[in-house]
Coordinates of C-alpha atoms in Angstrom, one line a residue:
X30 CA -28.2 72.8 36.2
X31 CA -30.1 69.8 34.5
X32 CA -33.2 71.3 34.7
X33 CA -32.0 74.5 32.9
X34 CA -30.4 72.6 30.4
X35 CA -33.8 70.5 30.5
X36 CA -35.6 73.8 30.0
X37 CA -32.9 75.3 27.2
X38 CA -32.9 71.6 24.9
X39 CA -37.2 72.1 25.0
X40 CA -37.3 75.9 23.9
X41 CA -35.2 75.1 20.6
X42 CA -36.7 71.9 20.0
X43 CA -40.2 74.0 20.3
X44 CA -38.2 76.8 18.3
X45 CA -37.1 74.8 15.8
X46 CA -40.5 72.6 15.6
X47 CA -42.3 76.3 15.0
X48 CA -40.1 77.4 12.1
X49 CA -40.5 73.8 10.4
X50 CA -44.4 74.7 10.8
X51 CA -43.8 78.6 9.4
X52 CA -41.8 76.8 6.4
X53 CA -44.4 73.8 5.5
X54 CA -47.1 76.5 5.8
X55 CA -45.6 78.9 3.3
X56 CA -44.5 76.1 1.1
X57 CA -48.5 74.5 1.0
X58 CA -49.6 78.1 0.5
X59 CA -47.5 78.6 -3.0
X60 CA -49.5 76.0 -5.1
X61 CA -52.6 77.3 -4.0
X62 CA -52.0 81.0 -5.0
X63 CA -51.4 79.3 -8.4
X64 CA -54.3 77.3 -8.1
X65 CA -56.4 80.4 -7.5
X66 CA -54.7 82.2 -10.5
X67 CA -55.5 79.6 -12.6
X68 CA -59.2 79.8 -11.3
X69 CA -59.5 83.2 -12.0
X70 CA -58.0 82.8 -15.1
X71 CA -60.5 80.7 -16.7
X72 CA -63.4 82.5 -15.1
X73 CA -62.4 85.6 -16.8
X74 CA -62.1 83.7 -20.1
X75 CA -65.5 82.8 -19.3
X76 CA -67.1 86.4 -18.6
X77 CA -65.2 87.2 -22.3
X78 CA -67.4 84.6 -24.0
X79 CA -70.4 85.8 -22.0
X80 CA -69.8 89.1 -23.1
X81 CA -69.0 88.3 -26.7
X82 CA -72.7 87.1 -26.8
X83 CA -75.4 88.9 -28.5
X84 CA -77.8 90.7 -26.8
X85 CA -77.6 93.8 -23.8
X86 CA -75.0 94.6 -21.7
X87 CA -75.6 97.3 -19.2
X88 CA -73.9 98.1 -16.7
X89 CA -72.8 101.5 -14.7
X90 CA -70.0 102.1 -11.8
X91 CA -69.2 105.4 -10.5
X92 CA -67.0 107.5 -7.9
X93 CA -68.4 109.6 -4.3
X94 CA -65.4 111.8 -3.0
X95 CA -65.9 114.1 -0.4
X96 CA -63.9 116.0 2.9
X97 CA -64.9 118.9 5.3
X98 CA -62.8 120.8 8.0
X99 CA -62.9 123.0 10.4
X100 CA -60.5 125.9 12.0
X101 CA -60.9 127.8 15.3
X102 CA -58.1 130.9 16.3
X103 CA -55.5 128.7 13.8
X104 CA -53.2 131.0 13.1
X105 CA -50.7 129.7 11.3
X106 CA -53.0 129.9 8.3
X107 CA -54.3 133.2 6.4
X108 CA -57.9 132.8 7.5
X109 CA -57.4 131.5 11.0
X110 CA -61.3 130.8 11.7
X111 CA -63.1 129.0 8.7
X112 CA -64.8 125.7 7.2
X113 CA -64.7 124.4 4.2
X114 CA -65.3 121.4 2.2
X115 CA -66.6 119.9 -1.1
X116 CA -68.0 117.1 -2.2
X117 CA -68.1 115.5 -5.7
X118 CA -69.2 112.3 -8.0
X119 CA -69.0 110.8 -11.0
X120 CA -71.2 107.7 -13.3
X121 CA -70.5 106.0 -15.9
X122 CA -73.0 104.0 -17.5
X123 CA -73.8 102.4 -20.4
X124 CA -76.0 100.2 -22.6
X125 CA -74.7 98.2 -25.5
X126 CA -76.8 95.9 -27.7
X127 CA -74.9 93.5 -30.1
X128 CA -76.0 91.6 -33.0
X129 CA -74.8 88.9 -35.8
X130 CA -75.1 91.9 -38.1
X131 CA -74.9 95.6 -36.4
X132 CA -74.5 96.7 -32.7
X133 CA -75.7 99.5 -31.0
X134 CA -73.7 101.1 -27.9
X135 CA -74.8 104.1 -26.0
X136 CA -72.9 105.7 -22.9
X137 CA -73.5 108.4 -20.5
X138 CA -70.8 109.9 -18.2
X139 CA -71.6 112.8 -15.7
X140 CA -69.1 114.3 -13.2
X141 CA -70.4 117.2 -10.6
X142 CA -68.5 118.7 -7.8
X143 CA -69.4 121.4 -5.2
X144 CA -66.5 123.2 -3.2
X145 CA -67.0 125.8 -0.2
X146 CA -64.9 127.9 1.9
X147 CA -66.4 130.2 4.7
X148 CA -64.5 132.9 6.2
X149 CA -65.8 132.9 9.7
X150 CA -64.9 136.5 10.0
X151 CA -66.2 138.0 7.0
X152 CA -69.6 138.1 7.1
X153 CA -69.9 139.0 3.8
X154 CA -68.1 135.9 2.1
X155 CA -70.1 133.6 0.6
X156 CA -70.4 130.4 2.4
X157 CA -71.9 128.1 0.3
X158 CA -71.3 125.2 -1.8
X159 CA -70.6 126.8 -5.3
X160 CA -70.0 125.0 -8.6
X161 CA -66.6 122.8 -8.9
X162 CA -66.7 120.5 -11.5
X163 CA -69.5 120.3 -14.0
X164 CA -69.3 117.5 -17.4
X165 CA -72.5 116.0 -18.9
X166 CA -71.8 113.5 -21.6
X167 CA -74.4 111.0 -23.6
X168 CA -73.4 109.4 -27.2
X169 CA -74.7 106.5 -29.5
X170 CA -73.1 104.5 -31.7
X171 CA -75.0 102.3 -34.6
X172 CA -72.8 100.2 -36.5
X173 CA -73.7 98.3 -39.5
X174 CA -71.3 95.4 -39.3
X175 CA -68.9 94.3 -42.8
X176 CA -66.8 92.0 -40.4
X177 CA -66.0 90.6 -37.4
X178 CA -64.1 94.2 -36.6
X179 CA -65.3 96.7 -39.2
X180 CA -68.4 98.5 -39.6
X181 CA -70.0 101.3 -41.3
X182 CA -71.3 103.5 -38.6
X183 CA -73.4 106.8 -37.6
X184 CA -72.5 108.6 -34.2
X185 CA -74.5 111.2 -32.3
X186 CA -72.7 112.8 -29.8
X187 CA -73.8 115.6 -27.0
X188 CA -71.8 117.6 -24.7
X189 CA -72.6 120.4 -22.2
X190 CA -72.9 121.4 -18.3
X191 CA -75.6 120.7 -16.4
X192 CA -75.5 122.6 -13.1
X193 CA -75.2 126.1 -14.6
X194 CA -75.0 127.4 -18.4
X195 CA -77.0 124.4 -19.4
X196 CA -76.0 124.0 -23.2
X197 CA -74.5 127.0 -23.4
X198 CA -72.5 126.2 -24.4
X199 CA -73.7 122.9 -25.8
X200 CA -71.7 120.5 -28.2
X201 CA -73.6 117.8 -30.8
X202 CA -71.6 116.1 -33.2
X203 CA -73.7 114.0 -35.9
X204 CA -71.6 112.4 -38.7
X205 CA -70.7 109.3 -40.5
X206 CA -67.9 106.9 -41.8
X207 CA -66.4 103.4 -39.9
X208 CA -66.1 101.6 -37.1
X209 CA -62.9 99.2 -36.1
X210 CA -63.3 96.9 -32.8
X211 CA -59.6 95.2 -33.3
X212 CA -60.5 93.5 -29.4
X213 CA -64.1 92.7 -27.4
X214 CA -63.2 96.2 -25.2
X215 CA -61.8 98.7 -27.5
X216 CA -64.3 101.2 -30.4
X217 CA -62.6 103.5 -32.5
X218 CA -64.6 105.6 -34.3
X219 CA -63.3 107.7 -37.5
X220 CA -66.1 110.0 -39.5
X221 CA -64.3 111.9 -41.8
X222 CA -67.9 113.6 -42.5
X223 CA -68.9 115.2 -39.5
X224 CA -70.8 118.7 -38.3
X225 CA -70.2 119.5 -35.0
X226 CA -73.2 121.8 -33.8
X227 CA -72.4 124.3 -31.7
X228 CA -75.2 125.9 -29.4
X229 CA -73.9 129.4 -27.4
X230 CA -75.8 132.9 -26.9
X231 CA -71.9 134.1 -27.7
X232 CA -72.7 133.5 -31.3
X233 CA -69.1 135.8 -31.9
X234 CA -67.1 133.4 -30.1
X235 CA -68.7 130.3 -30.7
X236 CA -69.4 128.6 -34.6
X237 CA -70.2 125.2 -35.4
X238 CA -68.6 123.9 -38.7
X239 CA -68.3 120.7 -40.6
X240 CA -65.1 118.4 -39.9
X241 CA -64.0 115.0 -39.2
X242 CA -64.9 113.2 -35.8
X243 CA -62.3 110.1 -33.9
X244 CA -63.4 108.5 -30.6
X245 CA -61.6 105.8 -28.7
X246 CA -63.7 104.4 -26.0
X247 CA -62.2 101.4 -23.9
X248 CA -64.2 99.3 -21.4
X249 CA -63.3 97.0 -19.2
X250 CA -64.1 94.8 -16.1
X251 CA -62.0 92.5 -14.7
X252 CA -63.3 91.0 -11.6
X253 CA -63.2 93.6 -8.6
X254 CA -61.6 96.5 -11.6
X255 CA -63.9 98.4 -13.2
X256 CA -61.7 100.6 -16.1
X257 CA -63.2 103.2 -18.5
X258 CA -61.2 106.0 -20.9
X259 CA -62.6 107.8 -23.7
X260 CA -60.7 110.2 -26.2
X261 CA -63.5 112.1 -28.4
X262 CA -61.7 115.0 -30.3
X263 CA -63.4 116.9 -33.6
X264 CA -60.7 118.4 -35.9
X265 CA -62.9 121.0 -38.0
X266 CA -61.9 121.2 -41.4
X267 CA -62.5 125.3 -41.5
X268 CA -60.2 126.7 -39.2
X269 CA -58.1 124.6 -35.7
X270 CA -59.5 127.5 -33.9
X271 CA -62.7 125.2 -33.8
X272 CA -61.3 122.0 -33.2
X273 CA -61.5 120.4 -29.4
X274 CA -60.9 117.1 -27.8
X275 CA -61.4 115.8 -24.5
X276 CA -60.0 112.4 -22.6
X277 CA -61.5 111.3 -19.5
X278 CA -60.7 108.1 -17.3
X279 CA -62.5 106.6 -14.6
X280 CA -61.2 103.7 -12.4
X281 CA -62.8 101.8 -9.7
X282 CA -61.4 98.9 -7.6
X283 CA -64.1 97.2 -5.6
X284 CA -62.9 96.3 -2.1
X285 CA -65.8 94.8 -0.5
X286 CA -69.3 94.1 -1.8
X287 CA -70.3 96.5 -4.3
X288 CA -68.2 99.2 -2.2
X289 CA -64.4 100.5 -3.4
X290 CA -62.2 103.1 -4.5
X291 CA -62.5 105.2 -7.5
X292 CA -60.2 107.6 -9.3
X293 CA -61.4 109.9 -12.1
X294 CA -59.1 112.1 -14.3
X295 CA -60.0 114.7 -17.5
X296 CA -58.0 116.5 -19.9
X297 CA -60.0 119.2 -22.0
X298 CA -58.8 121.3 -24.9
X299 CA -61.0 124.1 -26.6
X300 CA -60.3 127.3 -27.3
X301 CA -63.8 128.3 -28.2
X302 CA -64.5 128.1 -24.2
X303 CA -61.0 129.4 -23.5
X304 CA -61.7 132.5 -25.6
X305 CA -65.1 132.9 -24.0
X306 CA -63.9 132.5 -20.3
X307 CA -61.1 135.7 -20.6
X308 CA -63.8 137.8 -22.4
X309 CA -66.8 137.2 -20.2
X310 CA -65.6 135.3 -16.7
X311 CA -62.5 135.9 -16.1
X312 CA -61.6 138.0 -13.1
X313 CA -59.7 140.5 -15.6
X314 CA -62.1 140.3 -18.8
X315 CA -60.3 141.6 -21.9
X316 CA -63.2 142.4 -24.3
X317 CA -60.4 142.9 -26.8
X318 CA -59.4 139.1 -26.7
X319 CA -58.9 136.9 -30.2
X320 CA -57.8 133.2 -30.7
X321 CA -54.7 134.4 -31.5
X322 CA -53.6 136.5 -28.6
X323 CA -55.3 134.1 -25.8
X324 CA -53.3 131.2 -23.7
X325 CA -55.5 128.3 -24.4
X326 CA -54.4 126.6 -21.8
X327 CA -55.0 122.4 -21.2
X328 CA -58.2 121.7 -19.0
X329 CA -58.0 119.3 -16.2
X330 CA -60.1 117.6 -12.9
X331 CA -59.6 114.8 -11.1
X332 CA -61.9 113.4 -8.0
X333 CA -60.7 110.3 -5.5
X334 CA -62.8 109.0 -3.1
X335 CA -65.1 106.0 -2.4
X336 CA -66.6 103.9 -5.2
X337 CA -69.6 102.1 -5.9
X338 CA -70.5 99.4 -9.2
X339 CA -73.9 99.3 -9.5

């Protein structure tokens, strides 16, 4: 008996030892996670005023996403023996030069994506990798500056696909007006005197016109987040059936070395293409189409997979 109760007084002395440990350890760990937050915090005010100095800045991050599969005899599914997969990326890069008086920022964004699906049993399917996702986008930006956050500015801006149709149809916007940079990340761009050029061998469908150009482009890094969205819409001053506008975002998060995850997302709206796809692509053209009896539906894509900052 003495020896169990020997045996029972050392377990929840070692028991209550332990959690006296567990609690000291939790409460050493609190100021630390502070301490590191303030760390951070003034190395990121650091990289601001780095970045705030004249001179280049380039930079580029992009996302890899990707899957195949495989089915044998599974017959729970419409086409029991198949493969399929597809496989996509996307880059962002850019190279921005700031002065005392003007800057100059250019960007490029490109997004390509395959996709396949073979049916094993029809040997007359097409099996390879066709076309997903295909956006090709370059711009520059000279700004002349009249403050610390105005400028008057000149933007060329060009648009089109690169793995089939290549610029046709093609978009290049040239115009002129101002330039506001309320904070170090953030360019809006109004030119109220803009002509969007429009290149197409559907010269019925397509017409380039004169209007007025807005772009918001946001960049940012902070630490192991690399963040990118850019709203670029043209509001033609002839007819809305001419307008567009298209918003893409690209997030990466790097998790270790220069290795992560990315997410990219677009939203597209033009009825030009929208008219052009249900007379000439769509799997029920209607030749007899107009911009007023079409559903101009909104354009999306979205990829997820691996990243990498470059």
């Amino acid at each position: 008996m003495k020896k169990l109760l020997f045996t029972l007084s050392a377990f929840f002395v070692l028991a209550t030892s332990l959690a006296q440990t567990e609690e000291e350890l939790k409460a050493q760990i609190a100021p630390k996670k502070d301490s590191i937050a303030a760390i951070q915090g003034r190395v990121n005010a650091l990289q601001a005023q780095l970045d705030a100095l004249p001179g280049w800045k380039i930079g580029a991050f992009g996302t890899i996403g990707g899957n195949f599969s495989n089915f044998d005899n599974w017959y729970a599914q419409g086409i029991p023996n198949n493969s399929s997969g597809n496989i996509g990326f996307t880059v962002n890069a850019y190279a921005n030069l700031q002065e005392e008086k003007f800057f100059w920022r250019n960007a490029a964004t490109v997004n390509l994506a395959w996709v396949k699906l073979d049916d094993k049993d029809d040997p007359t399917d097409d099996d390879s990798f066709r076309q997903a996702t295909d956006v090709f986008n370059i711009s520059s930006l000279y700004g002349r500056k009249l403050s610390e956050k105005f400028a008057i500015s000149t933007l060329a801006e060009y648009r089109t696909t690169l793995l089939s149709n290549f610029n046709d149809p093609g978009y290049l916007d040239l115009g002129i007006g101002a330039t506001w940079t309320p904070i170090t990340d953030l360019v809006v761009v109004i030119h109220p005197l803009n002509y969007n050029f429009v290149f197409s061998s559907e010269d019925t469908i397509f017409e380039s016109s004169l209007g007025a150009k807005i772009v918001a482009d946001y960049t940012k890094k902070i630490g192991a987040v690399n963040f990118k969205s850019n709203l670029s819409l043209f509001q033609s001053y002839e007819s809305g059936d001419l307008s567009n506008w298209t918003w893409t975002n690209s997030f990466g998060y790097t998790l270790w070395k220069m290795i992560g995850v990315g997410f990219d997302f677009g939203l597209r709206n033009n009825k030009q293409e929208t008219l052009n796809y249900v007379i000439n692509n769509a799997p029920t053209p209607d030749p007899n189409a107009t911009f007023d009896t079409i559903d101009n539906k909104l354009q999306t894509y979205w990829t997820l997979g691996l990243s990498y900052k470059f």
